[in-house]
Coordinates of C-alpha atoms in Angstrom, one line a residue:
M568 CA -0.7 8.8 11.3
G569 CA 3.0 7.9 11.7
W570 CA 2.6 6.5 15.2
R571 CA -0.5 4.5 14.2
H572 CA 1.5 3.0 11.2
S573 CA 4.5 1.8 13.2
D574 CA 3.0 -1.1 14.8
E575 CA 2.6 -4.9 14.3
R576 CA -0.1 -4.4 11.8
H577 CA 1.9 -1.8 9.7
P578 CA 5.3 -3.0 9.8
S579 CA 8.2 -1.5 7.8
P580 CA 9.8 -3.8 5.2
Q581 CA 12.5 -4.6 7.6
A582 CA 10.1 -5.6 10.5
D583 CA 7.9 -7.6 8.1
P584 CA 9.1 -11.2 8.3
N585 CA 7.7 -12.0 4.8
L586 CA 10.0 -9.2 3.4
I587 CA 12.9 -8.9 5.9
T588 CA 14.1 -5.9 3.9
I589 CA 13.8 -3.4 1.1
H590 CA 16.5 -3.3 -1.7
D591 CA 17.9 -0.1 -3.2
D592 CA 16.1 -0.9 -6.5
E593 CA 12.7 -1.5 -5.0
V594 CA 9.9 0.6 -4.1
C595 CA 6.8 0.1 -1.8
G596 CA 3.2 -0.5 -2.8
F597 CA -0.1 -2.6 -2.2
A598 CA -1.4 -5.8 -3.8
S599 CA -4.6 -4.3 -4.6
P600 CA -6.8 -1.3 -3.8
D601 CA -8.4 -3.2 -0.9
E602 CA -5.0 -3.8 0.7
L603 CA -4.1 0.2 0.3
N604 CA -7.4 1.2 1.9
G605 CA -7.0 -1.4 4.8
W606 CA -3.6 -0.2 5.5
F607 CA -4.5 3.4 5.8
E608 CA -7.9 2.7 7.5
D609 CA -9.5 5.9 8.5
F610 CA -7.0 8.4 7.1
G611 CA -8.5 8.3 3.5
D612 CA -10.0 11.7 3.7
R613 CA -6.7 13.3 5.0
L614 CA -4.7 11.6 2.2
A615 CA -7.3 12.8 -0.4
S616 CA -7.4 16.3 0.8
A617 CA -3.5 16.5 1.1
G618 CA -3.6 15.7 -2.8
F619 CA -2.2 12.0 -2.7
H620 CA -2.4 10.0 -5.8
V621 CA -2.6 6.2 -6.6
W622 CA -0.2 4.8 -9.2
E623 CA -1.0 1.5 -10.7
Y624 CA 1.6 -0.7 -12.1
E625 CA 1.8 -4.0 -13.7
V626 CA 4.8 -6.1 -12.4
P627 CA 6.0 -9.4 -13.4
E628 CA 5.7 -12.0 -10.7
F629 CA 9.5 -12.5 -10.5
S630 CA 9.9 -8.9 -9.6
Y631 CA 7.6 -8.4 -6.5
R632 CA 7.5 -9.7 -2.8
V633 CA 4.3 -9.5 -0.6
G634 CA 4.4 -8.9 3.0
R635 CA 2.1 -10.1 5.8
F636 CA -0.6 -7.4 5.4
G637 CA -0.7 -6.7 1.9
Q638 CA 2.3 -4.3 1.4
V639 CA 4.3 -5.0 -1.5
V640 CA 7.9 -4.3 -2.5
F641 CA 8.8 -4.4 -6.3
K642 CA 11.7 -3.6 -8.6
K643 CA 10.8 -0.2 -10.1
E644 CA 12.7 -1.1 -13.3
D645 CA 10.5 -3.9 -14.1
A646 CA 7.2 -2.2 -13.3
V647 CA 4.9 -1.0 -16.2
L648 CA 2.8 2.2 -15.4
I649 CA -1.0 1.4 -16.1
G650 CA -2.4 4.7 -14.8
H651 CA -2.7 7.0 -11.9
E652 CA -5.4 9.1 -10.3
P653 CA -6.3 11.1 -7.2
F654 CA -6.6 9.0 -4.0
K655 CA -10.2 8.6 -3.3
P656 CA -11.2 7.5 0.1
V657 CA -13.3 4.5 0.6
Q658 CA -16.7 5.2 2.3
L659 CA -17.7 2.5 4.6
S660 CA -21.4 1.5 4.5
L661 CA -23.1 1.8 8.0
W662 CA -26.0 -0.5 7.0
A663 CA -26.1 -3.5 5.0
D664 CA -28.9 -3.8 2.3
A665 CA -31.6 -5.9 3.6

C-alpha cells in the first residue's frame, strides 16, 4: 500500500501543489467519506481487518486546507470531534440497477 500511495494521485502534503507543506500544528484527513474511500481504493478490507477507525471532526473554514485529491490538513486545536467508528470498506456495485 505504501508504494501505491506515493504517486501523483496520492501526493504527500509537501508534494501536493495545493498544500505545499504540513505545519506542526496540523493533522491529515479527508474532505468527505467519498474522498477517504477514493484515496484508499481497494485497500478497504485490509484497513478494516487491521482495526482502523474513522474519526469525524467539524473544523472551521479558516483552519483547514484542501489538497488536489481530497486530502485535507487542518489545525488540530480548532477541530471538534463529532464521533468515530471502525473503518467500513465500501463495496462497489458490479451491476447498476436497470
